[in-house]
PDB file of C-alpha atoms in Angstrom:
ATOM      1  CA  UNK A  30      22.506 -86.464   2.819  1.00  0.00           C
ATOM      2  CA  UNK A  31      21.724 -86.551  -0.970  1.00  0.00           C
ATOM      3  CA  UNK A  32      22.602 -83.421  -3.058  1.00  0.00           C
ATOM      4  CA  UNK A  33      19.502 -81.015  -2.908  1.00  0.00           C
ATOM      5  CA  UNK A  34      18.647 -81.208  -6.618  1.00  0.00           C
ATOM      6  CA  UNK A  35      18.549 -85.049  -6.607  1.00  0.00           C
ATOM      7  CA  UNK A  36      15.593 -87.448  -6.440  1.00  0.00           C
ATOM      8  CA  UNK A  37      16.993 -88.722  -3.078  1.00  0.00           C
ATOM      9  CA  UNK A  38      16.955 -85.314  -1.452  1.00  0.00           C
ATOM     10  CA  UNK A  39      13.343 -84.707  -2.692  1.00  0.00           C
ATOM     11  CA  UNK A  40      12.287 -88.036  -1.192  1.00  0.00           C
ATOM     12  CA  UNK A  41      14.168 -87.217   2.068  1.00  0.00           C
ATOM     13  CA  UNK A  42      12.439 -83.879   2.161  1.00  0.00           C
ATOM     14  CA  UNK A  43       8.968 -85.328   1.663  1.00  0.00           C
ATOM     15  CA  UNK A  44       9.695 -87.900   4.514  1.00  0.00           C
ATOM     16  CA  UNK A  45      10.936 -85.169   6.864  1.00  0.00           C
ATOM     17  CA  UNK A  46       7.873 -83.038   6.107  1.00  0.00           C
ATOM     18  CA  UNK A  47       5.493 -85.959   6.694  1.00  0.00           C
ATOM     19  CA  UNK A  48       7.264 -86.827   9.970  1.00  0.00           C
ATOM     20  CA  UNK A  49       6.977 -83.180  11.100  1.00  0.00           C
ATOM     21  CA  UNK A  50       3.229 -83.021  10.298  1.00  0.00           C
ATOM     22  CA  UNK A  51       2.543 -86.384  12.050  1.00  0.00           C
ATOM     23  CA  UNK A  52       4.350 -85.056  15.187  1.00  0.00           C
ATOM     24  CA  UNK A  53       2.508 -81.639  14.950  1.00  0.00           C
ATOM     25  CA  UNK A  54      -0.895 -83.583  14.649  1.00  0.00           C
ATOM     26  CA  UNK A  55      -0.379 -86.139  17.381  1.00  0.00           C
ATOM     27  CA  UNK A  56      -1.653 -83.942  20.425  1.00  0.00           C
ATOM     28  CA  UNK A  57       1.789 -84.314  22.106  1.00  0.00           C
ATOM     29  CA  UNK A  58       2.992 -82.437  25.266  1.00  0.00           C
ATOM     30  CA  UNK A  59       5.578 -79.692  24.659  1.00  0.00           C
ATOM     31  CA  UNK A  60       8.622 -81.856  25.663  1.00  0.00           C
ATOM     32  CA  UNK A  61       7.766 -84.941  23.610  1.00  0.00           C
ATOM     33  CA  UNK A  62       6.752 -82.652  20.643  1.00  0.00           C
ATOM     34  CA  UNK A  63      10.138 -80.982  20.598  1.00  0.00           C
ATOM     35  CA  UNK A  64      11.953 -84.228  20.812  1.00  0.00           C
ATOM     36  CA  UNK A  65      10.049 -85.688  17.824  1.00  0.00           C
ATOM     37  CA  UNK A  66      10.440 -82.347  15.707  1.00  0.00           C
ATOM     38  CA  UNK A  67      14.296 -82.380  16.425  1.00  0.00           C
ATOM     39  CA  UNK A  68      14.451 -85.967  15.402  1.00  0.00           C
ATOM     40  CA  UNK A  69      12.565 -85.452  12.048  1.00  0.00           C
ATOM     41  CA  UNK A  70      14.381 -82.258  11.248  1.00  0.00           C
ATOM     42  CA  UNK A  71      17.797 -83.685  11.862  1.00  0.00           C
ATOM     43  CA  UNK A  72      16.841 -86.426   9.328  1.00  0.00           C
ATOM     44  CA  UNK A  73      16.927 -83.781   6.640  1.00  0.00           C
ATOM     45  CA  UNK A  74      19.315 -81.150   8.109  1.00  0.00           C
ATOM     46  CA  UNK A  75      22.095 -83.055  10.124  1.00  0.00           C
ATOM     47  CA  UNK A  76      24.307 -81.285  12.531  1.00  0.00           C
ATOM     48  CA  UNK A  77      26.827 -82.234  15.201  1.00  0.00           C
ATOM     49  CA  UNK A  78      24.292 -80.956  17.667  1.00  0.00           C
ATOM     50  CA  UNK A  79      20.756 -79.842  17.569  1.00  0.00           C
ATOM     51  CA  UNK A  80      18.288 -78.320  20.127  1.00  0.00           C
ATOM     52  CA  UNK A  81      14.723 -77.391  20.456  1.00  0.00           C
ATOM     53  CA  UNK A  82      14.198 -74.838  23.182  1.00  0.00           C
ATOM     54  CA  UNK A  83      11.292 -73.796  25.185  1.00  0.00           C
ATOM     55  CA  UNK A  84      11.404 -70.195  26.103  1.00  0.00           C
ATOM     56  CA  UNK A  85      10.363 -67.969  29.064  1.00  0.00           C
ATOM     57  CA  UNK A  86       7.158 -66.074  28.321  1.00  0.00           C
ATOM     58  CA  UNK A  87       8.192 -62.570  29.140  1.00  0.00           C
ATOM     59  CA  UNK A  88      11.881 -62.495  28.245  1.00  0.00           C
ATOM     60  CA  UNK A  89      12.100 -65.055  25.403  1.00  0.00           C
ATOM     61  CA  UNK A  90      15.315 -66.385  27.215  1.00  0.00           C
ATOM     62  CA  UNK A  91      15.885 -70.249  26.881  1.00  0.00           C
ATOM     63  CA  UNK A  92      14.068 -72.060  29.579  1.00  0.00           C
ATOM     64  CA  UNK A  93      14.530 -75.707  28.729  1.00  0.00           C
ATOM     65  CA  UNK A  94      16.312 -77.659  25.882  1.00  0.00           C
ATOM     66  CA  UNK A  95      15.815 -81.080  24.393  1.00  0.00           C
ATOM     67  CA  UNK A  96      18.631 -82.092  22.145  1.00  0.00           C
ATOM     68  CA  UNK A  97      20.386 -84.651  19.916  1.00  0.00           C
ATOM     69  CA  UNK A  98      24.081 -85.679  19.605  1.00  0.00           C
ATOM     70  CA  UNK A  99      25.278 -83.275  22.177  1.00  0.00           C
ATOM     71  CA  UNK A 100      26.528 -83.492  25.701  1.00  0.00           C
ATOM     72  CA  UNK A 101      24.666 -82.486  28.700  1.00  0.00           C
ATOM     73  CA  UNK A 102      27.613 -80.120  29.494  1.00  0.00           C
ATOM     74  CA  UNK A 103      27.180 -78.247  26.274  1.00  0.00           C
ATOM     75  CA  UNK A 104      23.339 -78.012  26.640  1.00  0.00           C
ATOM     76  CA  UNK A 105      23.701 -76.745  30.283  1.00  0.00           C
ATOM     77  CA  UNK A 106      26.317 -74.034  29.200  1.00  0.00           C
ATOM     78  CA  UNK A 107      24.046 -73.037  26.340  1.00  0.00           C
ATOM     79  CA  UNK A 108      21.169 -72.694  28.555  1.00  0.00           C
ATOM     80  CA  UNK A 109      22.787 -70.788  31.435  1.00  0.00           C
ATOM     81  CA  UNK A 110      25.437 -68.593  29.953  1.00  0.00           C
ATOM     82  CA  UNK A 111      25.461 -68.533  26.016  1.00  0.00           C
ATOM     83  CA  UNK A 112      22.112 -67.562  24.931  1.00  0.00           C
ATOM     84  CA  UNK A 113      22.096 -63.798  25.852  1.00  0.00           C
ATOM     85  CA  UNK A 114      19.179 -61.178  25.943  1.00  0.00           C
ATOM     86  CA  UNK A 115      20.415 -60.075  22.604  1.00  0.00           C
ATOM     87  CA  UNK A 116      19.945 -63.401  21.097  1.00  0.00           C
ATOM     88  CA  UNK A 117      16.520 -63.509  22.609  1.00  0.00           C
ATOM     89  CA  UNK A 118      15.564 -60.297  20.973  1.00  0.00           C
ATOM     90  CA  UNK A 119      16.857 -61.409  17.713  1.00  0.00           C
ATOM     91  CA  UNK A 120      14.755 -64.668  18.096  1.00  0.00           C
ATOM     92  CA  UNK A 121      11.745 -62.552  18.753  1.00  0.00           C
ATOM     93  CA  UNK A 122      12.288 -60.420  15.526  1.00  0.00           C
ATOM     94  CA  UNK A 123      12.685 -63.483  13.480  1.00  0.00           C
ATOM     95  CA  UNK A 124       9.309 -64.924  14.657  1.00  0.00           C
ATOM     96  CA  UNK A 125       7.232 -61.759  14.356  1.00  0.00           C
ATOM     97  CA  UNK A 126       8.742 -60.809  10.957  1.00  0.00           C
ATOM     98  CA  UNK A 127       8.029 -64.222   9.517  1.00  0.00           C
ATOM     99  CA  UNK A 128      11.738 -64.415   8.461  1.00  0.00           C
ATOM    100  CA  UNK A 129      11.703 -67.308  10.713  1.00  0.00           C
ATOM    101  CA  UNK A 130      15.470 -68.481  10.191  1.00  0.00           C
ATOM    102  CA  UNK A 131      19.007 -66.988  10.198  1.00  0.00           C
ATOM    103  CA  UNK A 132      22.595 -68.294  10.117  1.00  0.00           C
ATOM    104  CA  UNK A 133      24.385 -65.533  11.612  1.00  0.00           C
ATOM    105  CA  UNK A 134      25.398 -65.613  15.380  1.00  0.00           C
ATOM    106  CA  UNK A 135      25.766 -62.793  17.668  1.00  0.00           C
ATOM    107  CA  UNK A 136      29.230 -61.756  18.875  1.00  0.00           C
ATOM    108  CA  UNK A 137      28.730 -63.553  22.197  1.00  0.00           C
ATOM    109  CA  UNK A 138      27.129 -66.607  20.579  1.00  0.00           C
ATOM    110  CA  UNK A 139      29.992 -66.807  18.103  1.00  0.00           C
ATOM    111  CA  UNK A 140      32.677 -66.739  20.889  1.00  0.00           C
ATOM    112  CA  UNK A 141      30.788 -69.533  22.681  1.00  0.00           C
ATOM    113  CA  UNK A 142      30.582 -71.656  19.615  1.00  0.00           C
ATOM    114  CA  UNK A 143      34.242 -71.231  18.793  1.00  0.00           C
ATOM    115  CA  UNK A 144      35.205 -72.272  22.391  1.00  0.00           C
ATOM    116  CA  UNK A 145      32.878 -75.315  22.105  1.00  0.00           C
ATOM    117  CA  UNK A 146      34.324 -76.450  18.710  1.00  0.00           C
ATOM    118  CA  UNK A 147      31.341 -75.272  16.585  1.00  0.00           C
ATOM    119  CA  UNK A 148      31.606 -72.806  13.721  1.00  0.00           C
ATOM    120  CA  UNK A 149      28.201 -72.788  11.996  1.00  0.00           C
ATOM    121  CA  UNK A 150      24.781 -71.972  13.342  1.00  0.00           C
ATOM    122  CA  UNK A 151      21.252 -72.292  12.132  1.00  0.00           C
ATOM    123  CA  UNK A 152      18.535 -70.789  14.229  1.00  0.00           C
ATOM    124  CA  UNK A 153      14.699 -71.034  13.688  1.00  0.00           C
ATOM    125  CA  UNK A 154      12.225 -69.111  15.829  1.00  0.00           C
ATOM    126  CA  UNK A 155       8.524 -70.065  15.979  1.00  0.00           C
ATOM    127  CA  UNK A 156       5.960 -67.619  16.901  1.00  0.00           C
ATOM    128  CA  UNK A 157       2.986 -68.375  19.125  1.00  0.00           C
ATOM    129  CA  UNK A 158       0.912 -65.297  18.185  1.00  0.00           C
ATOM    130  CA  UNK A 159       2.762 -62.309  19.093  1.00  0.00           C
ATOM    131  CA  UNK A 160       4.913 -64.254  21.622  1.00  0.00           C
ATOM    132  CA  UNK A 161       7.933 -66.511  20.807  1.00  0.00           C
ATOM    133  CA  UNK A 162       6.971 -69.989  21.165  1.00  0.00           C
ATOM    134  CA  UNK A 163      10.103 -71.964  20.730  1.00  0.00           C
ATOM    135  CA  UNK A 164      13.588 -72.080  19.042  1.00  0.00           C
ATOM    136  CA  UNK A 165      15.391 -74.588  17.087  1.00  0.00           C
ATOM    137  CA  UNK A 166      19.155 -74.438  17.017  1.00  0.00           C
ATOM    138  CA  UNK A 167      21.467 -76.514  14.902  1.00  0.00           C
ATOM    139  CA  UNK A 168      25.343 -76.395  15.297  1.00  0.00           C
ATOM    140  CA  UNK A 169      27.986 -77.690  12.902  1.00  0.00           C
ATOM    141  CA  UNK A 170      31.659 -77.832  13.363  1.00  0.00           C
ATOM    142  CA  UNK A 171      33.853 -75.205  11.459  1.00  0.00           C
ATOM    143  CA  UNK A 172      35.023 -77.812   8.901  1.00  0.00           C
ATOM    144  CA  UNK A 173      31.450 -79.126   8.147  1.00  0.00           C
ATOM    145  CA  UNK A 174      29.303 -77.860   5.271  1.00  0.00           C
ATOM    146  CA  UNK A 175      27.500 -74.569   5.633  1.00  0.00           C
ATOM    147  CA  UNK A 176      23.889 -74.436   6.219  1.00  0.00           C
ATOM    148  CA  UNK A 177      22.208 -73.587   2.849  1.00  0.00           C
ATOM    149  CA  UNK A 178      18.995 -71.974   1.369  1.00  0.00           C
ATOM    150  CA  UNK A 179      17.389 -75.353   1.047  1.00  0.00           C
ATOM    151  CA  UNK A 180      17.779 -75.758   4.886  1.00  0.00           C
ATOM    152  CA  UNK A 181      16.124 -72.364   5.562  1.00  0.00           C
ATOM    153  CA  UNK A 182      13.321 -72.909   3.046  1.00  0.00           C
ATOM    154  CA  UNK A 183      12.501 -76.267   4.689  1.00  0.00           C
ATOM    155  CA  UNK A 184      12.202 -74.626   8.143  1.00  0.00           C
ATOM    156  CA  UNK A 185      10.247 -71.764   6.805  1.00  0.00           C
ATOM    157  CA  UNK A 186       7.740 -74.343   5.210  1.00  0.00           C
ATOM    158  CA  UNK A 187       7.108 -76.185   8.414  1.00  0.00           C
ATOM    159  CA  UNK A 188       7.058 -73.067  10.688  1.00  0.00           C
ATOM    160  CA  UNK A 189       3.354 -72.452  10.616  1.00  0.00           C
ATOM    161  CA  UNK A 190       2.600 -76.142  11.620  1.00  0.00           C
ATOM    162  CA  UNK A 191       5.156 -76.048  14.455  1.00  0.00           C
ATOM    163  CA  UNK A 192       3.708 -72.736  15.826  1.00  0.00           C
ATOM    164  CA  UNK A 193       0.262 -74.138  15.997  1.00  0.00           C
ATOM    165  CA  UNK A 194       1.477 -77.427  17.349  1.00  0.00           C
ATOM    166  CA  UNK A 195       3.363 -75.552  20.174  1.00  0.00           C
ATOM    167  CA  UNK A 196       0.168 -73.846  21.100  1.00  0.00           C
ATOM    168  CA  UNK A 197      -1.737 -77.058  21.241  1.00  0.00           C
ATOM    169  CA  UNK A 198       1.053 -78.533  23.223  1.00  0.00           C
ATOM    170  CA  UNK A 199       0.839 -75.845  25.761  1.00  0.00           C
ATOM    171  CA  UNK A 200      -2.896 -76.809  26.249  1.00  0.00           C
ATOM    172  CA  UNK A 201      -1.618 -80.385  27.052  1.00  0.00           C
ATOM    173  CA  UNK A 202       0.789 -78.986  29.601  1.00  0.00           C
ATOM    174  CA  UNK A 203      -1.689 -76.763  31.142  1.00  0.00           C
ATOM    175  CA  UNK A 204      -4.091 -79.679  31.577  1.00  0.00           C
ATOM    176  CA  UNK A 205      -1.780 -81.509  33.776  1.00  0.00           C
ATOM    177  CA  UNK A 206      -3.614 -81.956  37.267  1.00  0.00           C
ATOM    178  CA  UNK A 207      -1.308 -81.386  40.246  1.00  0.00           C
ATOM    179  CA  UNK A 208      -4.060 -82.045  42.850  1.00  0.00           C
ATOM    180  CA  UNK A 209      -6.318 -85.043  42.318  1.00  0.00           C
ATOM    181  CA  UNK A 210      -9.659 -85.284  44.240  1.00  0.00           C
ATOM    182  CA  UNK A 211      -9.469 -88.066  47.009  1.00  0.00           C
ATOM    183  CA  UNK A 212     -10.061 -91.578  45.760  1.00  0.00           C
ATOM    184  CA  UNK A 213     -11.507 -92.572  48.986  1.00  0.00           C
ATOM    185  CA  UNK A 214     -13.090 -90.513  52.004  1.00  0.00           C
ATOM    186  CA  UNK A 215      -9.939 -90.949  53.999  1.00  0.00           C
ATOM    187  CA  UNK A 216      -7.565 -90.792  51.063  1.00  0.00           C
ATOM    188  CA  UNK A 217      -5.739 -87.364  50.726  1.00  0.00           C
ATOM    189  CA  UNK A 218      -3.040 -88.353  48.480  1.00  0.00           C
ATOM    190  CA  UNK A 219      -1.977 -85.744  45.953  1.00  0.00           C
ATOM    191  CA  UNK A 220      -0.258 -86.799  42.739  1.00  0.00           C
ATOM    192  CA  UNK A 221       0.359 -85.814  39.322  1.00  0.00           C
ATOM    193  CA  UNK A 222      -2.148 -87.073  36.718  1.00  0.00           C
ATOM    194  CA  UNK A 223      -1.331 -86.625  32.990  1.00  0.00           C
ATOM    195  CA  UNK A 224      -4.121 -85.647  30.568  1.00  0.00           C
ATOM    196  CA  UNK A 225      -5.612 -88.061  28.280  1.00  0.00           C
ATOM    197  CA  UNK A 226      -5.174 -87.436  24.546  1.00  0.00           C
ATOM    198  CA  UNK A 227      -7.268 -88.704  21.681  1.00  0.00           C
ATOM    199  CA  UNK A 228      -6.742 -87.752  17.994  1.00  0.00           C
ATOM    200  CA  UNK A 229      -9.768 -88.353  15.668  1.00  0.00           C
ATOM    201  CA  UNK A 230      -9.389 -88.095  11.920  1.00  0.00           C
ATOM    202  CA  UNK A 231     -11.867 -86.452   9.509  1.00  0.00           C
ATOM    203  CA  UNK A 232     -13.801 -89.889   9.202  1.00  0.00           C
ATOM    204  CA  UNK A 233     -14.426 -90.027  12.907  1.00  0.00           C
ATOM    205  CA  UNK A 234     -11.596 -92.761  13.290  1.00  0.00           C
ATOM    206  CA  UNK A 235      -9.507 -92.710  16.410  1.00  0.00           C
ATOM    207  CA  UNK A 236      -5.919 -92.604  15.059  1.00  0.00           C
ATOM    208  CA  UNK A 237      -4.111 -92.020  18.459  1.00  0.00           C
ATOM    209  CA  UNK A 238      -5.028 -92.511  21.990  1.00  0.00           C
ATOM    210  CA  UNK A 239      -3.154 -92.554  25.167  1.00  0.00           C
ATOM    211  CA  UNK A 240      -3.590 -94.908  28.173  1.00  0.00           C
ATOM    212  CA  UNK A 241      -5.017 -92.186  30.479  1.00  0.00           C
ATOM    213  CA  UNK A 242      -7.555 -91.368  27.756  1.00  0.00           C
ATOM    214  CA  UNK A 243      -8.778 -94.899  27.824  1.00  0.00           C
ATOM    215  CA  UNK A 244      -9.242 -94.794  31.636  1.00  0.00           C
ATOM    216  CA  UNK A 245     -10.954 -91.430  31.624  1.00  0.00           C
ATOM    217  CA  UNK A 246     -13.340 -92.309  28.773  1.00  0.00           C
ATOM    218  CA  UNK A 247     -14.331 -95.574  30.546  1.00  0.00           C
ATOM    219  CA  UNK A 248     -15.311 -93.390  33.571  1.00  0.00           C
ATOM    220  CA  UNK A 249     -17.225 -90.971  31.208  1.00  0.00           C
ATOM    221  CA  UNK A 250     -19.005 -93.870  29.243  1.00  0.00           C
ATOM    222  CA  UNK A 251     -22.696 -94.117  28.962  1.00  0.00           C
ATOM    223  CA  UNK A 252     -24.128 -96.079  31.886  1.00  0.00           C
ATOM    224  CA  UNK A 253     -26.972 -97.661  29.871  1.00  0.00           C
ATOM    225  CA  UNK A 254     -28.478 -97.185  26.275  1.00  0.00           C
ATOM    226  CA  UNK A 255     -31.409 -95.452  27.925  1.00  0.00           C
ATOM    227  CA  UNK A 256     -29.283 -92.631  29.602  1.00  0.00           C
ATOM    228  CA  UNK A 257     -28.252 -89.421  28.095  1.00  0.00           C
ATOM    229  CA  UNK A 258     -24.836 -89.715  29.565  1.00  0.00           C
ATOM    230  CA  UNK A 259     -21.425 -88.475  28.989  1.00  0.00           C
ATOM    231  CA  UNK A 260     -20.332 -90.314  25.880  1.00  0.00           C
ATOM    232  CA  UNK A 261     -23.214 -88.896  23.958  1.00  0.00           C
ATOM    233  CA  UNK A 262     -22.305 -85.422  25.279  1.00  0.00           C
ATOM    234  CA  UNK A 263     -18.632 -85.923  24.028  1.00  0.00           C
ATOM    235  CA  UNK A 264     -19.728 -86.867  20.680  1.00  0.00           C
ATOM    236  CA  UNK A 265     -22.034 -83.818  20.360  1.00  0.00           C
ATOM    237  CA  UNK A 266     -19.401 -81.563  21.746  1.00  0.00           C
ATOM    238  CA  UNK A 267     -17.022 -82.759  19.070  1.00  0.00           C
ATOM    239  CA  UNK A 268     -19.517 -82.492  16.322  1.00  0.00           C
ATOM    240  CA  UNK A 269     -20.391 -78.809  17.375  1.00  0.00           C
ATOM    241  CA  UNK A 270     -16.640 -78.020  17.447  1.00  0.00           C
ATOM    242  CA  UNK A 271     -16.136 -79.527  13.959  1.00  0.00           C
ATOM    243  CA  UNK A 272     -19.017 -77.546  12.486  1.00  0.00           C
ATOM    244  CA  UNK A 273     -18.303 -74.256  14.086  1.00  0.00           C
ATOM    245  CA  UNK A 274     -16.668 -71.394  12.078  1.00  0.00           C
ATOM    246  CA  UNK A 275     -13.064 -70.719  13.187  1.00  0.00           C
ATOM    247  CA  UNK A 276     -12.626 -74.391  13.902  1.00  0.00           C
ATOM    248  CA  UNK A 277      -8.930 -73.859  14.572  1.00  0.00           C
ATOM    249  CA  UNK A 278      -9.897 -72.336  18.071  1.00  0.00           C
ATOM    250  CA  UNK A 279     -10.327 -74.352  21.387  1.00  0.00           C
ATOM    251  CA  UNK A 280     -13.704 -75.456  22.764  1.00  0.00           C
ATOM    252  CA  UNK A 281     -14.145 -76.459  26.400  1.00  0.00           C
ATOM    253  CA  UNK A 282     -16.567 -78.865  28.163  1.00  0.00           C
ATOM    254  CA  UNK A 283     -16.921 -80.037  31.739  1.00  0.00           C
ATOM    255  CA  UNK A 284     -18.380 -83.559  32.409  1.00  0.00           C
ATOM    256  CA  UNK A 285     -18.926 -85.695  35.616  1.00  0.00           C
ATOM    257  CA  UNK A 286     -17.856 -89.315  35.378  1.00  0.00           C
ATOM    258  CA  UNK A 287     -19.493 -92.252  36.929  1.00  0.00           C
ATOM    259  CA  UNK A 288     -17.034 -92.290  39.693  1.00  0.00           C
ATOM    260  CA  UNK A 289     -18.159 -88.707  40.651  1.00  0.00           C
ATOM    261  CA  UNK A 290     -14.950 -87.087  39.457  1.00  0.00           C
ATOM    262  CA  UNK A 291     -15.202 -84.005  37.163  1.00  0.00           C
ATOM    263  CA  UNK A 292     -13.286 -83.711  33.855  1.00  0.00           C
ATOM    264  CA  UNK A 293     -12.418 -80.795  31.457  1.00  0.00           C
ATOM    265  CA  UNK A 294     -12.213 -81.570  27.980  1.00  0.00           C
ATOM    266  CA  UNK A 295     -10.523 -79.329  25.333  1.00  0.00           C
ATOM    267  CA  UNK A 296     -10.890 -79.842  21.635  1.00  0.00           C
ATOM    268  CA  UNK A 297      -8.703 -78.285  18.799  1.00  0.00           C
ATOM    269  CA  UNK A 298      -8.337 -78.924  15.120  1.00  0.00           C
ATOM    270  CA  UNK A 299      -5.040 -79.681  13.484  1.00  0.00           C
ATOM    271  CA  UNK A 300      -3.643 -77.803  10.469  1.00  0.00           C
ATOM    272  CA  UNK A 301      -5.223 -79.246   7.388  1.00  0.00           C
ATOM    273  CA  UNK A 302      -2.964 -81.587   5.367  1.00  0.00           C
ATOM    274  CA  UNK A 303      -2.368 -81.417   1.590  1.00  0.00           C
ATOM    275  CA  UNK A 304      -5.763 -82.688   0.843  1.00  0.00           C
ATOM    276  CA  UNK A 305      -7.511 -80.332   3.229  1.00  0.00           C
ATOM    277  CA  UNK A 306      -8.263 -82.953   5.964  1.00  0.00           C
ATOM    278  CA  UNK A 307      -8.052 -82.079   9.422  1.00  0.00           C
ATOM    279  CA  UNK A 308      -8.080 -84.150  12.667  1.00  0.00           C
ATOM    280  CA  UNK A 309      -9.538 -83.087  16.037  1.00  0.00           C
ATOM    281  CA  UNK A 310      -7.267 -83.264  19.257  1.00  0.00           C
ATOM    282  CA  UNK A 311      -9.363 -84.105  22.240  1.00  0.00           C
ATOM    283  CA  UNK A 312      -7.635 -83.349  25.649  1.00  0.00           C
ATOM    284  CA  UNK A 313      -9.140 -84.775  28.846  1.00  0.00           C
ATOM    285  CA  UNK A 314      -8.026 -83.766  32.329  1.00  0.00           C
ATOM    286  CA  UNK A 315      -9.537 -84.317  35.661  1.00  0.00           C
ATOM    287  CA  UNK A 316     -10.705 -81.041  37.208  1.00  0.00           C
ATOM    288  CA  UNK A 317      -9.243 -79.715  40.522  1.00  0.00           C
ATOM    289  CA  UNK A 318     -12.740 -79.116  41.836  1.00  0.00           C
ATOM    290  CA  UNK A 319     -16.262 -80.742  41.409  1.00  0.00           C
ATOM    291  CA  UNK A 320     -18.508 -78.674  39.450  1.00  0.00           C
ATOM    292  CA  UNK A 321     -22.265 -78.785  38.775  1.00  0.00           C
ATOM    293  CA  UNK A 322     -22.933 -79.064  35.014  1.00  0.00           C
ATOM    294  CA  UNK A 323     -21.287 -78.765  31.780  1.00  0.00           C
ATOM    295  CA  UNK A 324     -20.428 -76.061  29.301  1.00  0.00           C
ATOM    296  CA  UNK A 325     -19.184 -76.120  25.616  1.00  0.00           C
TER     297      UNK A 325
END
């Protein structure tokens, strides 16, 4: 990694920041989001092992880890034994205080790190409102360079974007349908259906769309130019959401497709970029039950 005062470091920091913002604005599910964020942060803050953990809602203990450059055994040990309630409380305090980052390990974590061959830790905690949303953990060997102020400053800079992205990712996760309406009168198959995700920029251009979204939008397409069908309703829904005050909130709409299936649509705005431009993330999921009408 270039020296922190060099032009090379400044360029690397800009690229890492842009990569983080792209991941945060892409409407990803929580696992994919954490994988992408870990990759971009490691480009600027290298470590022998890095993890991005999801946490249990009520205890803030680690619930799931995605990682880079570390064995599954280390990840399993960290998940099951090494991240104590004391570590969880420290992470909650970091997130709520706005301090975000620390490089001091608890006694238990320090003992585990020593046994695993690590000597340096950098931890960042990202809030989801008053709750902890996720934890980034980077580990370096004892002989490696210590984490510096430039590392902590970068993580504090991206923390608000990551916190908002984690909340949006939770929407994507929640939109997963575990029971799908029968496709035929005698078909009782139940399966998982991933939500469709569409990202629309401030000029109404689609910058990202998943395959599931394409299938769902085809079912929601206007039947003829003369009908006031679902596509028109979606555009109106997005226009109202963009025009509404507090546009960083989430709007909801229920629509029936031509197949007879009902869909729930959620819309949320991304964090503005340096020029004040925001995209809209549209999440489409098939509803568990068939309703009668729409709401925005």
